[in-house]
Short mmCIF file of C-alpha atoms and ligand atoms in Angstrom, two decimals:
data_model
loop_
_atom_site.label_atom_id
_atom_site.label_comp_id
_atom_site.label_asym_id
_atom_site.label_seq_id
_atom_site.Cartn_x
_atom_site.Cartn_y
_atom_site.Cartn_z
CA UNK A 1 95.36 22.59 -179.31
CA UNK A 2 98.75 22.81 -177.94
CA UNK A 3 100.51 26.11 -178.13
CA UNK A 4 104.11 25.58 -179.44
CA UNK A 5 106.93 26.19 -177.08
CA UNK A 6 110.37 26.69 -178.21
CA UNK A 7 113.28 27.09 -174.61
CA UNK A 8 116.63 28.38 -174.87
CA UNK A 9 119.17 26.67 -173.44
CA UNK A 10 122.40 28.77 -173.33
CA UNK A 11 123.93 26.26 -171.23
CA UNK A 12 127.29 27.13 -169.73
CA UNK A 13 127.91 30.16 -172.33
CA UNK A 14 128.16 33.88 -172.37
CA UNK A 15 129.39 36.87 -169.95
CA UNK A 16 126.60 39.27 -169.03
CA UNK A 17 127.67 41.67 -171.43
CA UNK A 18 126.91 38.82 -174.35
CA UNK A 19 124.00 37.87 -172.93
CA UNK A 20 122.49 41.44 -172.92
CA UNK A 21 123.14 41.88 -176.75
CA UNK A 22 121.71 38.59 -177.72
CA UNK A 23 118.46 39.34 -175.60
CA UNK A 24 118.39 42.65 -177.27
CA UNK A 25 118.87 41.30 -180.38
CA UNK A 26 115.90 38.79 -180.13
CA UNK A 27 113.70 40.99 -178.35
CA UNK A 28 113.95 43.46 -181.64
CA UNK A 29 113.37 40.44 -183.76
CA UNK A 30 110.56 38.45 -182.24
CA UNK A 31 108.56 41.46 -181.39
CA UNK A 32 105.90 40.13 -183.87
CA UNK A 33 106.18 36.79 -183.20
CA UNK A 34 102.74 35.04 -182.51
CA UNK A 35 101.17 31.88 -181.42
CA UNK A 36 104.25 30.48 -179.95
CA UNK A 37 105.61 30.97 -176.25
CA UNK A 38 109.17 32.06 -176.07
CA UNK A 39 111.41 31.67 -173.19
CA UNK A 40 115.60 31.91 -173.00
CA UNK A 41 117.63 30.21 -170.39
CA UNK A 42 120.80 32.16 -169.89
CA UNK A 43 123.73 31.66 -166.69
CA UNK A 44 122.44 32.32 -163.17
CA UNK A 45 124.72 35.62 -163.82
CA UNK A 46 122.79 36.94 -166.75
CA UNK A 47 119.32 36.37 -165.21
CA UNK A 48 118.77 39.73 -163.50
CA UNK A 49 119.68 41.33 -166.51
CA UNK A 50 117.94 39.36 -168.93
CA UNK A 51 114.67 40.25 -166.71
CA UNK A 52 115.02 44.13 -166.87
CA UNK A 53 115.38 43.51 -170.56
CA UNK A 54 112.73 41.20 -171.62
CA UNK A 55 110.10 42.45 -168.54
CA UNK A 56 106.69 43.50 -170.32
CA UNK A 57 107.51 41.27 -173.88
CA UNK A 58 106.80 38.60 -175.22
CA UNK A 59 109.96 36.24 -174.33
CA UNK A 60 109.94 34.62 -171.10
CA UNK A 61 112.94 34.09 -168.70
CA UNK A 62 114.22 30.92 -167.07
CA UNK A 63 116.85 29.06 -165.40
CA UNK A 64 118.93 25.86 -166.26
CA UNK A 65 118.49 23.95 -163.06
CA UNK A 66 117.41 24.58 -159.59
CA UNK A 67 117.76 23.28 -155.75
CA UNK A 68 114.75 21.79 -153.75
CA UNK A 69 115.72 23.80 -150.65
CA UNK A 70 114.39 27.14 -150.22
CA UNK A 71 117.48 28.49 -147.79
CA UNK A 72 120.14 27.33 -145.72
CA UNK A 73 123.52 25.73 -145.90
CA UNK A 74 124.01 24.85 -149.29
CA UNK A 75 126.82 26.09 -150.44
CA UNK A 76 127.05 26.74 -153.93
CA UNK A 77 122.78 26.30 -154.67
CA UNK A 78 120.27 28.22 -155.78
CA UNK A 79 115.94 27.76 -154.83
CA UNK A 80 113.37 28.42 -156.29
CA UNK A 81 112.35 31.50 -154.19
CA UNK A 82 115.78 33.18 -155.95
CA UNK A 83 114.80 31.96 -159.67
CA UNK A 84 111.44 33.90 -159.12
CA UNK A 85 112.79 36.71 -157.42
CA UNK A 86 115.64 37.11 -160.73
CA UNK A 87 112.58 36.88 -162.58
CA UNK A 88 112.17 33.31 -163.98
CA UNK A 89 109.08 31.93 -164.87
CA UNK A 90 110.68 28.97 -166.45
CA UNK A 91 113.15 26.22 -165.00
CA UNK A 92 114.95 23.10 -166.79
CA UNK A 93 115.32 20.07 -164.50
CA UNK A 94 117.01 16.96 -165.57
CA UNK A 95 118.72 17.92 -168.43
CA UNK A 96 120.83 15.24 -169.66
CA UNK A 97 124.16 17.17 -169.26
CA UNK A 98 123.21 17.17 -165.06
CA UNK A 99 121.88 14.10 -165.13
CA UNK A 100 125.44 12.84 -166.73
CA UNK A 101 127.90 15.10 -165.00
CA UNK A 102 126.29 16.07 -161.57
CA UNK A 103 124.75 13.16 -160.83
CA UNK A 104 120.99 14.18 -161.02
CA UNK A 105 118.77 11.00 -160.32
CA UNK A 106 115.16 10.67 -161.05
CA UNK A 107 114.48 11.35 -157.21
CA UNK A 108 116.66 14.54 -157.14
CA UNK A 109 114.94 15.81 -160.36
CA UNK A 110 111.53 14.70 -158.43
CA UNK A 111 112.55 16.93 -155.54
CA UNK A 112 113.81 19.69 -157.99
CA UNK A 113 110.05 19.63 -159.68
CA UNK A 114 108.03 19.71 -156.77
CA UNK A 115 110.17 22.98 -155.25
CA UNK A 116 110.03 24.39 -158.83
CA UNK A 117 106.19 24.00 -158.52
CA UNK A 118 105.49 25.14 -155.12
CA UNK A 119 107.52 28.47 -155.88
CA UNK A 120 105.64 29.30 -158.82
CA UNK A 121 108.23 28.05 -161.48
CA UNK A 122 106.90 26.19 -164.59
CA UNK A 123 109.53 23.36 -164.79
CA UNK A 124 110.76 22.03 -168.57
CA UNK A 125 111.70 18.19 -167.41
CA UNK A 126 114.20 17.05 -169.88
CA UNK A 127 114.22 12.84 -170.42
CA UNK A 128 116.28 11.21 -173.25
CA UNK A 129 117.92 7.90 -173.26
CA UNK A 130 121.90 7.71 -174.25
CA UNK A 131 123.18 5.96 -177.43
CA UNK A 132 124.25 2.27 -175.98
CA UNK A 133 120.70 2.25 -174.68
CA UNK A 134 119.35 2.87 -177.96
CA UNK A 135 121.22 0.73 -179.81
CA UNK A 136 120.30 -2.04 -177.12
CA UNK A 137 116.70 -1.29 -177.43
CA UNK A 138 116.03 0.41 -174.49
CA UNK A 139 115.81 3.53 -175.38
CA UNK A 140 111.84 3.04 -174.49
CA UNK A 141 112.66 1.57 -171.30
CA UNK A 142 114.76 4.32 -169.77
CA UNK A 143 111.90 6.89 -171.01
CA UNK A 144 109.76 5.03 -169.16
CA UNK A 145 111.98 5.22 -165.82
CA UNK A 146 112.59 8.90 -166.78
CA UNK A 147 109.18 9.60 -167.32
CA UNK A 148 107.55 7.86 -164.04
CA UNK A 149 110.50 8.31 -162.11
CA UNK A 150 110.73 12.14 -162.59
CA UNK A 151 106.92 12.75 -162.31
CA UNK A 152 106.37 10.47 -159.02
CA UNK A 153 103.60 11.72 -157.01
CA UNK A 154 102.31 14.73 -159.12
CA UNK A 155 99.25 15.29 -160.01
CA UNK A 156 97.35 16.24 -163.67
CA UNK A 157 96.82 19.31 -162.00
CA UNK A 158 100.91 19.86 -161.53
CA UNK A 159 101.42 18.69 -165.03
CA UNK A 160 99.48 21.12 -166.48
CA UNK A 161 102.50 23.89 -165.77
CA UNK A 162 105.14 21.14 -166.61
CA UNK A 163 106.88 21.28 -170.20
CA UNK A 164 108.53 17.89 -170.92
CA UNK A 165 111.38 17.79 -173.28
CA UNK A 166 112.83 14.90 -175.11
CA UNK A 167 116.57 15.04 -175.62
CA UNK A 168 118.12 11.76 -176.63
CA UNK A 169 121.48 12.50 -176.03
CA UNK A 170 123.24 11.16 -179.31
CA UNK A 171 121.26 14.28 -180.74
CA UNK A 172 122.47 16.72 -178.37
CA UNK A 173 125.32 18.93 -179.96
CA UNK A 174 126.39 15.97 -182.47
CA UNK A 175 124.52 17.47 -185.60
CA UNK A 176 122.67 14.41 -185.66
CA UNK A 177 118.83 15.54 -184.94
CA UNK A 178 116.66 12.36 -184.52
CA UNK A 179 114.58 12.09 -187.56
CA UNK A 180 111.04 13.23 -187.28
CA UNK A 181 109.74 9.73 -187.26
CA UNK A 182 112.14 8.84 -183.81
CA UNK A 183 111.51 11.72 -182.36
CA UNK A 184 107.44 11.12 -183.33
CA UNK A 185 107.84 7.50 -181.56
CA UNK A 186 109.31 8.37 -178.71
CA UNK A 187 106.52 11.43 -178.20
CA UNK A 188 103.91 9.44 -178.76
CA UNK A 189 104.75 6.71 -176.46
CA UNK A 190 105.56 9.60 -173.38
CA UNK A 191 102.17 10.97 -174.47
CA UNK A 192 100.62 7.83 -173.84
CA UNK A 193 102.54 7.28 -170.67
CA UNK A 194 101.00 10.42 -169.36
CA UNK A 195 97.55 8.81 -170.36
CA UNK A 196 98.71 6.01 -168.29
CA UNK A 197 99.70 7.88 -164.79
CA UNK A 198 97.52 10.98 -165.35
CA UNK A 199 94.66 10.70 -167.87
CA UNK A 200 93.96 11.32 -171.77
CA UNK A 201 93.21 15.08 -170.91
CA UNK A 202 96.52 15.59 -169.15
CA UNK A 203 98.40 13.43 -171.81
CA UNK A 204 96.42 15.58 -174.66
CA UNK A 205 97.32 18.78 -172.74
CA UNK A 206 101.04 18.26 -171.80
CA UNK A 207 103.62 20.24 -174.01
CA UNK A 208 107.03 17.85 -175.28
CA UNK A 209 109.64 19.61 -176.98
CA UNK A 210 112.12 17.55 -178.65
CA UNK A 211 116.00 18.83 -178.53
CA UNK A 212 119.11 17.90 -180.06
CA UNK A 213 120.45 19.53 -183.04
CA UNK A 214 117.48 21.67 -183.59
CA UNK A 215 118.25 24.28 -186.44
CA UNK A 216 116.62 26.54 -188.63
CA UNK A 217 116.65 23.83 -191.73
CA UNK A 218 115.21 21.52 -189.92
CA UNK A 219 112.84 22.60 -187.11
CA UNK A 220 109.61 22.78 -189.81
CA UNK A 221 110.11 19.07 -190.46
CA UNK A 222 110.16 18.38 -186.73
CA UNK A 223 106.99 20.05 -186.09
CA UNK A 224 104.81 18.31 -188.47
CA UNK A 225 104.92 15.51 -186.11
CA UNK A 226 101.69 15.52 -184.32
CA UNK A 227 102.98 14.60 -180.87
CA UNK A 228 105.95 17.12 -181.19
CA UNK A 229 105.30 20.72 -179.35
CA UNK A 230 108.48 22.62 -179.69
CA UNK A 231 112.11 22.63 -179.17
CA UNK A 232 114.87 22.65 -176.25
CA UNK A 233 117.22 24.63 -178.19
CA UNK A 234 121.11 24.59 -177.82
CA UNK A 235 123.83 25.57 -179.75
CA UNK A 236 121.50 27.34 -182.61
CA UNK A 237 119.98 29.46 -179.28
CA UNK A 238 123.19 31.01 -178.82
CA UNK A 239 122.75 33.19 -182.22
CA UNK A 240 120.23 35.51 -182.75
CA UNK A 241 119.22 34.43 -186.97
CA UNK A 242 119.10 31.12 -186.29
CA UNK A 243 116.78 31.08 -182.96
CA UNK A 244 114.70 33.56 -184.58
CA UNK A 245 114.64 31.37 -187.63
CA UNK A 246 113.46 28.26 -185.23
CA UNK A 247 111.29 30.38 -183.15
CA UNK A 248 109.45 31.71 -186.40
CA UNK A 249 109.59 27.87 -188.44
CA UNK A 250 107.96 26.69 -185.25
CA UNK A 251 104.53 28.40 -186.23
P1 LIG B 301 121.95 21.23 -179.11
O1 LIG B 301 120.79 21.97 -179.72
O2 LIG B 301 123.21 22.03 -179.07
O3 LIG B 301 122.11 19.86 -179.69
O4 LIG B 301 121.55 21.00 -177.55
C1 LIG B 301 120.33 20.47 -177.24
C2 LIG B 301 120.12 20.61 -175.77
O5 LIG B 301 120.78 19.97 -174.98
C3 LIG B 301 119.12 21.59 -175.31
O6 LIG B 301 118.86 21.44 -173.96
#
């Protein structure tokens, strides 16, 4: 059985002082909540913060994107060896919004993975195809090249501390969530890629969230879908109710 997993991502939101009530506020209300792992993803500012509050419970702290050097001249970057130190177990690599605006490529997300990994990170690798692409039909195709192009060269044993999340980007922060049975498709055919490049027990094994408009109202329908694991969570992380509400529907 797959343990749900439901990710944060606070994107480019919130001064430390906003951060620190909304992690209070969610560590006060999940404090009971079971069988699900837990993990925010707030600014590189808010991170050391986040980790005094949240150290010892049961909400886990990560990053939004990383570098694949460990030191050195890079001005403006941020390894893996700092995400740990801050107190991140988690990192997202790939999202969509890099991958469109900072020009993150399968090989730099590749890179980005195998630093994550050898630092002790647990990367969530985001993969979603864009709206022409789907309505070409090929949103499969681009999984497929986001799928074996991200993962090149790991092994099953690697992708047992990778999360992967599917995020088709007409979902993301358009209030139009794919419907259970596209997001089920696309799942199933990733977990079957997996089968492919790994093996059945490393496709059975591996965690995929879906994201894009996941809310409260409609996160219980999501995760009826047997390939579906949990949700990359946006604009409805940024409020305490309504992640609460997601985190609890998710069990
Ligand atoms: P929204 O939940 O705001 O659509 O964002 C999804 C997302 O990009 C999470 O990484």
């Amino acid at each position: 059985m797959r343990r749900p997993i439901i990710a944060g991502n606070w994107k480019l939101n919130n001064t430390i002082n906003e951060a620190v009530e909304l992690i209070n506020g969610l560590k006060r209300e999940l404090v009971d909540a079971d069988g699900v792992d837990i993990v925010v993803c707030p600014t590189y500012t808010a991170l050391s913060d986040a980790h005094e509050i949240l150290m010892d419970t049961n909400i886990k702290l990560g990053a939004q994107d990383v570098y694949w050097e460990e030191k050195g001249a890079f001005t403006g970057e941020i390894s893996p060896q700092m995400l740990k130190d801050a107190g991140c177990d988690y990192v997202i690599i790939g999202h969509s919004e890099r991958r469109k605006y900072f020009n993150e490529t399968n090989e730099t997300v590749n890179k980005k993975i195998k630093a994550a990994l050898a630092a002790g990170l647990l990367p969530i690798v985001c993969v979603g195809e864009q709206l022409e692409e789907r309505e070409a039909g090929k949103a499969f195709d681009v999984i497929k090249d986001h799928v074996t192009g991200s993962l090149a060269g790991l092994s099953g044993e690697d992708m047992e501390k990778i999360v992967l999340a599917y995020e088709p980007v007409w979902a993301i922060g358009t209030g139009k969530t794919a419907t259970p049975q596209q997001a089920e498709e696309v799942h199933a055919y990733i977990r079957g890629l997996l089968k492919e490049i790994f093996d059945e027990e490393t496709a059975e094994n591996t965690r995929i969230q879906y994201g894009g408009s996941v809310k409260p109202d409609n996160i219980k329908e999501l995760m009826q879908e047997k390939d579906l694991d949990g949700a990359l969570v946006g604009g409805a992380s940024l409020k305490i109710d309504s992640f609460t509400q997601i985190v609890k529907g998710a069990v």
